[in-house]
CSV table of C-alpha atoms in Angstrom, one decimal:
chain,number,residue,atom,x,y,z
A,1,UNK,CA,21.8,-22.8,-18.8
A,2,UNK,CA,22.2,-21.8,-15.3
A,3,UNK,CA,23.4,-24.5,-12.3
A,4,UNK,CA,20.7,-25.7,-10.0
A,5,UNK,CA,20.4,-22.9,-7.5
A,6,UNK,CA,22.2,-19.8,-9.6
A,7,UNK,CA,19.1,-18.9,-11.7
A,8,UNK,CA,18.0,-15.4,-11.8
A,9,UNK,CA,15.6,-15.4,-7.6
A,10,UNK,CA,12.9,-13.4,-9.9
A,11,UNK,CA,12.4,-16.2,-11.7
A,12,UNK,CA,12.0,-18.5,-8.6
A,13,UNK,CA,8.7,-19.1,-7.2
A,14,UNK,CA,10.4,-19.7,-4.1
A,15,UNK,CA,9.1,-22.3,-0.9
A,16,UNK,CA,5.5,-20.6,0.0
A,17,UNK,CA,2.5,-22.1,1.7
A,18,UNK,CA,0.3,-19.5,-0.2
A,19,UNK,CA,2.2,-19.5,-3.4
A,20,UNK,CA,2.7,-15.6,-3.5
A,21,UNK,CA,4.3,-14.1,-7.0
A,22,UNK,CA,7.3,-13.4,-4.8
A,23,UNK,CA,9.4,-10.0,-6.0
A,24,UNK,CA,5.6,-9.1,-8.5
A,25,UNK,CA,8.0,-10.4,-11.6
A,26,UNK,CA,5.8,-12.1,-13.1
A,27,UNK,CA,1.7,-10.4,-13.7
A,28,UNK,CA,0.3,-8.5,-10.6
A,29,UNK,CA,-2.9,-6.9,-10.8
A,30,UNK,CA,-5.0,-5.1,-8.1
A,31,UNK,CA,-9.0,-4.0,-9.2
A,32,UNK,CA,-9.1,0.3,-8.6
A,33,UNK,CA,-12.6,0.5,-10.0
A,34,UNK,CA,-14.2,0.6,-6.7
A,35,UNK,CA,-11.5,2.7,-5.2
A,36,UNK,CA,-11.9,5.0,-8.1
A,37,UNK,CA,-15.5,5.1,-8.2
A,38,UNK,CA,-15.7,6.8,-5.1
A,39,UNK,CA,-12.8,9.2,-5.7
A,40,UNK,CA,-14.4,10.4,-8.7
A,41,UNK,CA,-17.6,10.9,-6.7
A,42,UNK,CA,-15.3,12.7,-4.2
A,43,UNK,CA,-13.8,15.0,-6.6
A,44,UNK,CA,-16.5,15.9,-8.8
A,45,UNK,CA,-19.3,16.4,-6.6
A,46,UNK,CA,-19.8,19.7,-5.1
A,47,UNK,CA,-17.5,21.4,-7.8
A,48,UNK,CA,-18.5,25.2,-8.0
A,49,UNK,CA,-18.2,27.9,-10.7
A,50,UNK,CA,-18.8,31.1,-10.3
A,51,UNK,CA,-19.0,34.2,-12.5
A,52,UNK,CA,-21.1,37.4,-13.9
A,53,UNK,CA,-23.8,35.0,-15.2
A,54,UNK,CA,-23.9,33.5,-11.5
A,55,UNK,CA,-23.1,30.3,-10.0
A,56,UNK,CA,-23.3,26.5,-11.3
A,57,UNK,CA,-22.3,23.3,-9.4
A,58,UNK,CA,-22.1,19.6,-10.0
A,59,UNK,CA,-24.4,18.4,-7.9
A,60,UNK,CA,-24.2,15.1,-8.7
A,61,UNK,CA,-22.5,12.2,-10.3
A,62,UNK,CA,-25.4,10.1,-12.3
A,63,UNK,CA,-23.6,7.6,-14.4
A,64,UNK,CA,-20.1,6.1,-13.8
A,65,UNK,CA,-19.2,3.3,-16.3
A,66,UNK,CA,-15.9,1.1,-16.9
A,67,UNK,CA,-13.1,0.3,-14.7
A,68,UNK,CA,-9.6,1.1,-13.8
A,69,UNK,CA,-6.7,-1.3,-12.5
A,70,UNK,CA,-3.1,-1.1,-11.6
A,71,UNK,CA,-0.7,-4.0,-12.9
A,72,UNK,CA,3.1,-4.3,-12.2
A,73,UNK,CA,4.4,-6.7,-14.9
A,74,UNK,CA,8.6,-7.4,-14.5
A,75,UNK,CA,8.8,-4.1,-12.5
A,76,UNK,CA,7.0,-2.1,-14.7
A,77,UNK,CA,3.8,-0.4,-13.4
A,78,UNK,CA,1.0,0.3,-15.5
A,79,UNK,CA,-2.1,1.9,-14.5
A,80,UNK,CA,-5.5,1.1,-16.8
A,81,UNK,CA,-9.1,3.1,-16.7
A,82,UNK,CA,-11.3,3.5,-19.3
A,83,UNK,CA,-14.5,5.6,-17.9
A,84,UNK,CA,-17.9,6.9,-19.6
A,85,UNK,CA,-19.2,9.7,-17.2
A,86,UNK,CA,-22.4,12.1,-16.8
A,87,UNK,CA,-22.9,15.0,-14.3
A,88,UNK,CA,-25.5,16.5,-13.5
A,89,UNK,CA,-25.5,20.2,-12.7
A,90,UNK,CA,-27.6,23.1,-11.5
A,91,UNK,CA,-27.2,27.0,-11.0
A,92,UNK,CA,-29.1,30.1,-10.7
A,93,UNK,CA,-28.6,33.3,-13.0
A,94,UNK,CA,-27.0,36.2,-10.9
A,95,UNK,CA,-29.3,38.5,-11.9
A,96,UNK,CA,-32.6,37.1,-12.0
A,97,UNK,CA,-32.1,34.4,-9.7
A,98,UNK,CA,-33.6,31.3,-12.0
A,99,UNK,CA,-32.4,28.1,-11.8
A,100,UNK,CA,-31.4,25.9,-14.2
A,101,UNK,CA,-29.9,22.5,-14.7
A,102,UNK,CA,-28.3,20.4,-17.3
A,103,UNK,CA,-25.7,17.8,-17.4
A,104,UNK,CA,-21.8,17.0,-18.3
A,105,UNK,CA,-20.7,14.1,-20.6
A,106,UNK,CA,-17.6,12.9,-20.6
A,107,UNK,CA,-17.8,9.8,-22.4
A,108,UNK,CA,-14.0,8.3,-22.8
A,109,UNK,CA,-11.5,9.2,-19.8
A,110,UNK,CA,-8.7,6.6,-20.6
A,111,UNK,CA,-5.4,6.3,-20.4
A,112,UNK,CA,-5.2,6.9,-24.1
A,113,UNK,CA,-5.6,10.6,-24.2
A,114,UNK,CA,-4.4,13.3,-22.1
A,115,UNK,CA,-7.1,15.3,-19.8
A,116,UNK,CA,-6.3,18.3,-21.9
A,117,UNK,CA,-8.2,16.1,-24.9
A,118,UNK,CA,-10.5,14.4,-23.2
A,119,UNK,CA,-13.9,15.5,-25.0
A,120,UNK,CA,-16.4,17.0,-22.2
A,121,UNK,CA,-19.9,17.8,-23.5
A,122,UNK,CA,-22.4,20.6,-21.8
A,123,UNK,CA,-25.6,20.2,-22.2
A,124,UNK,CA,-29.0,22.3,-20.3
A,125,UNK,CA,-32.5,21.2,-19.7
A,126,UNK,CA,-35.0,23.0,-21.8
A,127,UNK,CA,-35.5,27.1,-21.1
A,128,UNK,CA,-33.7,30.4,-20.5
A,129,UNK,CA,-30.3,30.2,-18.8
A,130,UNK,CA,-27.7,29.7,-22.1
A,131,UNK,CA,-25.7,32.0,-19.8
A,132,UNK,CA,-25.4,29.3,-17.2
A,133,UNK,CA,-24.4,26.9,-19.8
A,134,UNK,CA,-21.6,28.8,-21.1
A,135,UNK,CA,-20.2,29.7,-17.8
A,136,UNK,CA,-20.2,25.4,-17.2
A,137,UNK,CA,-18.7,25.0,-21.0
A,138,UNK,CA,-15.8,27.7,-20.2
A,139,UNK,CA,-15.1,28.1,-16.6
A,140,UNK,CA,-16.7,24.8,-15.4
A,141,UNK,CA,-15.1,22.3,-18.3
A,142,UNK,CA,-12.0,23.9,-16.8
A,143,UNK,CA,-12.6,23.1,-13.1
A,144,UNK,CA,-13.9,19.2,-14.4
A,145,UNK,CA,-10.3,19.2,-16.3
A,146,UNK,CA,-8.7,19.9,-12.8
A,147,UNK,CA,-10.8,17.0,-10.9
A,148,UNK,CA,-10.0,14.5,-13.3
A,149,UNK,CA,-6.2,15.3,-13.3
A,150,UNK,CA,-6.7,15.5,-9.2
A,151,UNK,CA,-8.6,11.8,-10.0
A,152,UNK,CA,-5.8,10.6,-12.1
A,153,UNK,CA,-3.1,11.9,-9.4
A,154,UNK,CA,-4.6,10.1,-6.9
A,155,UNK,CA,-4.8,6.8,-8.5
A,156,UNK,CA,-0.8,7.1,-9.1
A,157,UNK,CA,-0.4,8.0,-5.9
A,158,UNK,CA,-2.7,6.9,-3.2
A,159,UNK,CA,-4.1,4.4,-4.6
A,160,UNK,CA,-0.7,3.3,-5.0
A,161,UNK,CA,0.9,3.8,-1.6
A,162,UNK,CA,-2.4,2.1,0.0
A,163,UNK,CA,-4.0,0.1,-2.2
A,164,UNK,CA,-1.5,-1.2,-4.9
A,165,UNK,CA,1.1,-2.4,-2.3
A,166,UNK,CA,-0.9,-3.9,0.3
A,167,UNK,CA,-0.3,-7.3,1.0
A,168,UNK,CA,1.6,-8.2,-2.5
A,169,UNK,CA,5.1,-8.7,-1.7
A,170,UNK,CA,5.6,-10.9,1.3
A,171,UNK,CA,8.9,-12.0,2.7
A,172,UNK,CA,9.9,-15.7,1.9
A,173,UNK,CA,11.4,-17.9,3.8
A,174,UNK,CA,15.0,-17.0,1.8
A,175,UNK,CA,14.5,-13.6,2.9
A,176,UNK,CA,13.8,-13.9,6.7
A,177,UNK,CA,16.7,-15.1,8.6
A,178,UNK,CA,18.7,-16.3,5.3
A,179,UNK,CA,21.5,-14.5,4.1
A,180,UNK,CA,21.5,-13.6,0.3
A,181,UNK,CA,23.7,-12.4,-1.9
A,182,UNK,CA,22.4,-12.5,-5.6
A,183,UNK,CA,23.7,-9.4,-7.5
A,184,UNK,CA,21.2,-9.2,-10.4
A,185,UNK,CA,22.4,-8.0,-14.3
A,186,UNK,CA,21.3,-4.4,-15.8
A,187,UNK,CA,17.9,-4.2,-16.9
A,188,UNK,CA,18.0,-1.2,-19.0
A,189,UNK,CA,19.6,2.2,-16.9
A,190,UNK,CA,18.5,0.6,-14.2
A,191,UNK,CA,20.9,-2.6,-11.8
A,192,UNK,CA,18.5,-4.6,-9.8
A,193,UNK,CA,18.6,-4.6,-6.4
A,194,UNK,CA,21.8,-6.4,-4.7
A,195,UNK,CA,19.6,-7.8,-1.9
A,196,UNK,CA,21.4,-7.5,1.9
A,197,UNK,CA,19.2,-8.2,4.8
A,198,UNK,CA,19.6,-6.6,8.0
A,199,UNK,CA,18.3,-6.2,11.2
A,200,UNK,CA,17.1,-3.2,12.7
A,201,UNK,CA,16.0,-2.7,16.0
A,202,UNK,CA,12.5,-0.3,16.0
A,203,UNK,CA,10.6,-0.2,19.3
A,204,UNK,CA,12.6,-3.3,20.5
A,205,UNK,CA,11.0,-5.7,17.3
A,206,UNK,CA,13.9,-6.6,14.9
A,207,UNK,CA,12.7,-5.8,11.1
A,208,UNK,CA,14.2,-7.9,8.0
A,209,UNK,CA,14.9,-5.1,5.8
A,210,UNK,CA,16.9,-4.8,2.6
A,211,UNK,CA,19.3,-2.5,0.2
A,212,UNK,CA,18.1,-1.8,-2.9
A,213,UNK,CA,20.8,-0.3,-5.3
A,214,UNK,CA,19.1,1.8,-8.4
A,215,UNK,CA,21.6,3.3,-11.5
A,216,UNK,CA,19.7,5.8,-13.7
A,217,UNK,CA,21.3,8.0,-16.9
A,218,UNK,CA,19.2,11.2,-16.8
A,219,UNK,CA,19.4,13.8,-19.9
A,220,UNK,CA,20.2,17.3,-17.8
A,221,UNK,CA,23.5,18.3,-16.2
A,222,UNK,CA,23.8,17.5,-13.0
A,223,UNK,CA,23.1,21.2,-11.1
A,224,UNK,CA,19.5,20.5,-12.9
A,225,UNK,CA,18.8,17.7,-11.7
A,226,UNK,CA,20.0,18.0,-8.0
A,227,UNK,CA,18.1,21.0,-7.9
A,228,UNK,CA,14.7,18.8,-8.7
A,229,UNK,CA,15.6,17.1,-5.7
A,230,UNK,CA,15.9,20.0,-3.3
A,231,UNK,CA,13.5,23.1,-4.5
A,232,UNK,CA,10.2,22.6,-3.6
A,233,UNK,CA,8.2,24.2,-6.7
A,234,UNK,CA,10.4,21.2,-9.0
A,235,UNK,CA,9.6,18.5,-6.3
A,236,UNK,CA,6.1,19.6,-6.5
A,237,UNK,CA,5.9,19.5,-10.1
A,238,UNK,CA,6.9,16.2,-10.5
A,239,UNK,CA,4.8,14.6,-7.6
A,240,UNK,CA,2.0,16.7,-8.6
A,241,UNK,CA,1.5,17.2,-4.8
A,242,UNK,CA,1.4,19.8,-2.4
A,243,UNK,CA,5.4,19.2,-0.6
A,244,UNK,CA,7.5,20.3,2.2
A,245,UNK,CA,10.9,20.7,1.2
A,246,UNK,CA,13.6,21.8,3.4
A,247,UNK,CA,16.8,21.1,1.9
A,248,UNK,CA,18.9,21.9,4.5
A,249,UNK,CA,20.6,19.5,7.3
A,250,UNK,CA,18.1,18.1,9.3
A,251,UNK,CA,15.3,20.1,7.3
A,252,UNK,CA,12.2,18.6,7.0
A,253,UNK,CA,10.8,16.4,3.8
A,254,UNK,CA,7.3,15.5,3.2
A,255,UNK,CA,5.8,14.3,-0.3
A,256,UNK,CA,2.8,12.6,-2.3
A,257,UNK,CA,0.6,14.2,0.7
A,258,UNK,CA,2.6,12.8,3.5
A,259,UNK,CA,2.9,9.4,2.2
A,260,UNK,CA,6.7,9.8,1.7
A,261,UNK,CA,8.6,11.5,4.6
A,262,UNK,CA,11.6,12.4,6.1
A,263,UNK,CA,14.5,14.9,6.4
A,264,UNK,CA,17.5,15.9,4.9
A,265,UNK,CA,20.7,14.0,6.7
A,266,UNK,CA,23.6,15.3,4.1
A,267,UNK,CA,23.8,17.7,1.1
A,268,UNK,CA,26.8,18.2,-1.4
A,269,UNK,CA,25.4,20.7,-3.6
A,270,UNK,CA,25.3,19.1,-7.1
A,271,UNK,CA,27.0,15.8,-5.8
A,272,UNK,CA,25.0,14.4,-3.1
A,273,UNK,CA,22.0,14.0,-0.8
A,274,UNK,CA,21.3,11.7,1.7
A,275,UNK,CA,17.8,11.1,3.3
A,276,UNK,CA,16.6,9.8,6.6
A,277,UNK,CA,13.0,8.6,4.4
A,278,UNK,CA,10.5,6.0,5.0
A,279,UNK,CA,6.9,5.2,3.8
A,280,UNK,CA,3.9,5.8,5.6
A,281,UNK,CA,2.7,2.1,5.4
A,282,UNK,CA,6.1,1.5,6.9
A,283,UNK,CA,6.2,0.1,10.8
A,284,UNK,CA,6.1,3.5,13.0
A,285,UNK,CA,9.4,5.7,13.3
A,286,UNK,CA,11.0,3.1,10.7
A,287,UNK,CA,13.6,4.6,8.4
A,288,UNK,CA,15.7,4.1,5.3
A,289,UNK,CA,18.5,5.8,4.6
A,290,UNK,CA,19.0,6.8,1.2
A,291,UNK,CA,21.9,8.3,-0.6
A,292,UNK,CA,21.8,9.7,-4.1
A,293,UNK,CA,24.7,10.6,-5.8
A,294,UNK,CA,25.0,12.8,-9.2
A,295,UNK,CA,27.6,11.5,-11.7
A,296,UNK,CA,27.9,15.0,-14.4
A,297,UNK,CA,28.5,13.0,-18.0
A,298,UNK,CA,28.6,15.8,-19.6
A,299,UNK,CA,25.3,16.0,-21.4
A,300,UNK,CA,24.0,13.8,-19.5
A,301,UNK,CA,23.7,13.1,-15.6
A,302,UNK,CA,24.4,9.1,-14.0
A,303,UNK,CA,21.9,9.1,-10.3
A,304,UNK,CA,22.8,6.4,-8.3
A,305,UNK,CA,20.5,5.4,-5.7
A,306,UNK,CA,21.6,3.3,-2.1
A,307,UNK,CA,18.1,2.5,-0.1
A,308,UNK,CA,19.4,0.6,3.0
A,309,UNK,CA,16.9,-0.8,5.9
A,310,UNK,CA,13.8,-1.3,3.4
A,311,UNK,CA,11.7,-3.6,5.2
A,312,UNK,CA,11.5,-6.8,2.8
A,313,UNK,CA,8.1,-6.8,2.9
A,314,UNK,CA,8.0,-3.4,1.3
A,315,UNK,CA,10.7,-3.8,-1.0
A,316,UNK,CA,9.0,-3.8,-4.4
A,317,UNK,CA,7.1,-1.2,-3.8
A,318,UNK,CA,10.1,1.3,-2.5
A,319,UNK,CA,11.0,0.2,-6.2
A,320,UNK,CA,8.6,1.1,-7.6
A,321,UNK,CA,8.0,4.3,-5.9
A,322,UNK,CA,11.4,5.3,-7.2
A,323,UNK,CA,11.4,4.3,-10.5
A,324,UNK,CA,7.4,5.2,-11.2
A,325,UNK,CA,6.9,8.3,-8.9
A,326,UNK,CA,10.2,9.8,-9.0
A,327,UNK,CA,12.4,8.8,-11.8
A,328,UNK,CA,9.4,8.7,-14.7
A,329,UNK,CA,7.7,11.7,-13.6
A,330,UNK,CA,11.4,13.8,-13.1
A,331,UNK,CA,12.0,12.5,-16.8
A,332,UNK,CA,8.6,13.9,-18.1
A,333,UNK,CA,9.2,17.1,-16.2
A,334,UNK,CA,12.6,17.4,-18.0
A,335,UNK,CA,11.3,17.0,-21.3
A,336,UNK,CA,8.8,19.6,-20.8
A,337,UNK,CA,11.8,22.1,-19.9
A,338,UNK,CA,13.6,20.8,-22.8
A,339,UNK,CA,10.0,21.1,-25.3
A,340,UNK,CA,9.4,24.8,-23.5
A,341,UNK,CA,12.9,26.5,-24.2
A,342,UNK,CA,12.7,25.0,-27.7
């Protein structure tokens, strides 16, 4: 059993008026089901088709049933949704010019299946106009598939950097004006953060921040996986976002549709990268430097992360930007170049 005072700080629920889950350790939970009501209305209405049978388009979404929800539970993040949705859509035969409308069931988006399986069901009001309804079962299923994966890339994303984050990790009174030192055990390929506050000055305001230290064993030599980092077609894979990548001292870096930024400080090819890189939600013109350093083990490739001048009130969340955004998704890229050459 540990002393009084040496237990692991995760555990602590440390000195708080308002009795916040300090470091989101223990179960965190924010409701997206609002949030993603309206982005599903946002990217499914107004979706156009068009072909030799003429032109269909959602024109609007009638039903929208279930939820959604983002949890972080000991630092792992795990987004829910579970939807029942119908469309309704009309369009007008090229060369006749009749209209026509019908309706699109999808009736279980979840996080159990993959887009590409999700059942989507066409369906036309009474008449003429089958050619309508193919072009919505072939081309227009295909254009739905897109929205929903846009949908689903949003929630792990924007939601994330906007919603998720906001307000849930607050400093504590440790943390602000306290100097700590509590070097935390392995969890898996990944050390906890060794937690050093500093003080920055940004626009004459000092800002608590803190260094978060990250170890992760990726399976890829190391030339692959520093190359993720720095070409823009791998970064964009793996963010599934459009990205600016100019790896290059001084070159510019912009990611998750500017809610990661920042430029390129240092570049070893194969070896190293540093990055002058900061969140959006971040005060303005407030920075982190972060290094990342590429350990070849042969078959395999060590990354280890420095993040210094985090502001402490954003330091879960740079976590679990890294490990969720970057770090899974690289890992599910990688496996998909693995599964393709195989």
């Amino acid at each position: 059993m540990a002393k009084w005072g040496q237990g692991d700080p995760r555990w602590i629920v440390e000195e708080r008026a308002d009795a916040t889950n300090v470091n989101n350790w223990h179960w965190t939970e924010r409701d997206a089901t609002s949030w993603s009501k309206s982005k599903l209305r946002e990217v499914l209405v107004g979706l156009a088709v068009e072909g030799e049978a003429g032109r269909c388009e959602i024109s609007e979404l009638k039903q929208v049933e279930g939820e959604a929800s983002c949890s972080s539970r000991k630092g792992k993040l795990i987004f829910f949704y579970e939807w029942n949705l119908r469309l309704s859509w009309r369009g007008t035969v090229k060369e006749s010019g009749e209209k026509h409308k019908g309706s699109v069931e999808i009736p279980n988006l979840s996080e159990e299946n993959e887009v590409d399986d999700t059942e989507i069901n066409v369906s036309k009001k009474k008449g003429e106009g089958d050619v309508l309804k193919e072009l919505m079962r072939t081309e227009g299923t295909t254009k739905v598939r897109e929205a929903l994966r846009d949908y689903l890339k949003a929630l792990k994303t924007v939601f994330f950097f906007t919603e998720f984050t906001l307000g849930m990790i607050l400093p504590t009174k440790a943390t602000v004006g306290q100097e700590l030192a509590a070097e935390r055990e392995p969890i898996g390929n990944t050390v906890q953060d060794s937690v050093s506050p500093q003080s920055l000055d940004i626009v004459g305001v000092k800002i608590p921040t803190v260094k978060i230290l990250m170890r992760e064993i990726f399976n890829s030599a190391a030339d692959e996986l520093y190359s993720i980092f720095t070409t823009k077609e791998l970064v964009q894979k793996f963010s599934k976002c459009p990205a600016v990548v100019e790896a290059e001292k001084g070159g510019k870096l912009q990611m998750f549709d500017g809610f990661v930024s920042g430029e390129y400080a240092e570049l070893v090819p194969n070896q190293r990268i540093v990055l002058k890189w900061r969140c959006r939600s971040w005060p303005d013109e407030h920075y982190a430097m972060v290094a990342l350093d590429f350990k070849d083990l042969a078959a395999q490739t060590e990354l280890q992360l420095e993040c210094k001048g985090v502001p402490v009130s954003n330091e879960e969340s740079t976590r679990q930007c890294w490990k969720q955004q970057y770090f899974e998704e690289i890992r599910i890229l990688l496996q998909q170049s693995q599964d393709t050459m195989e």
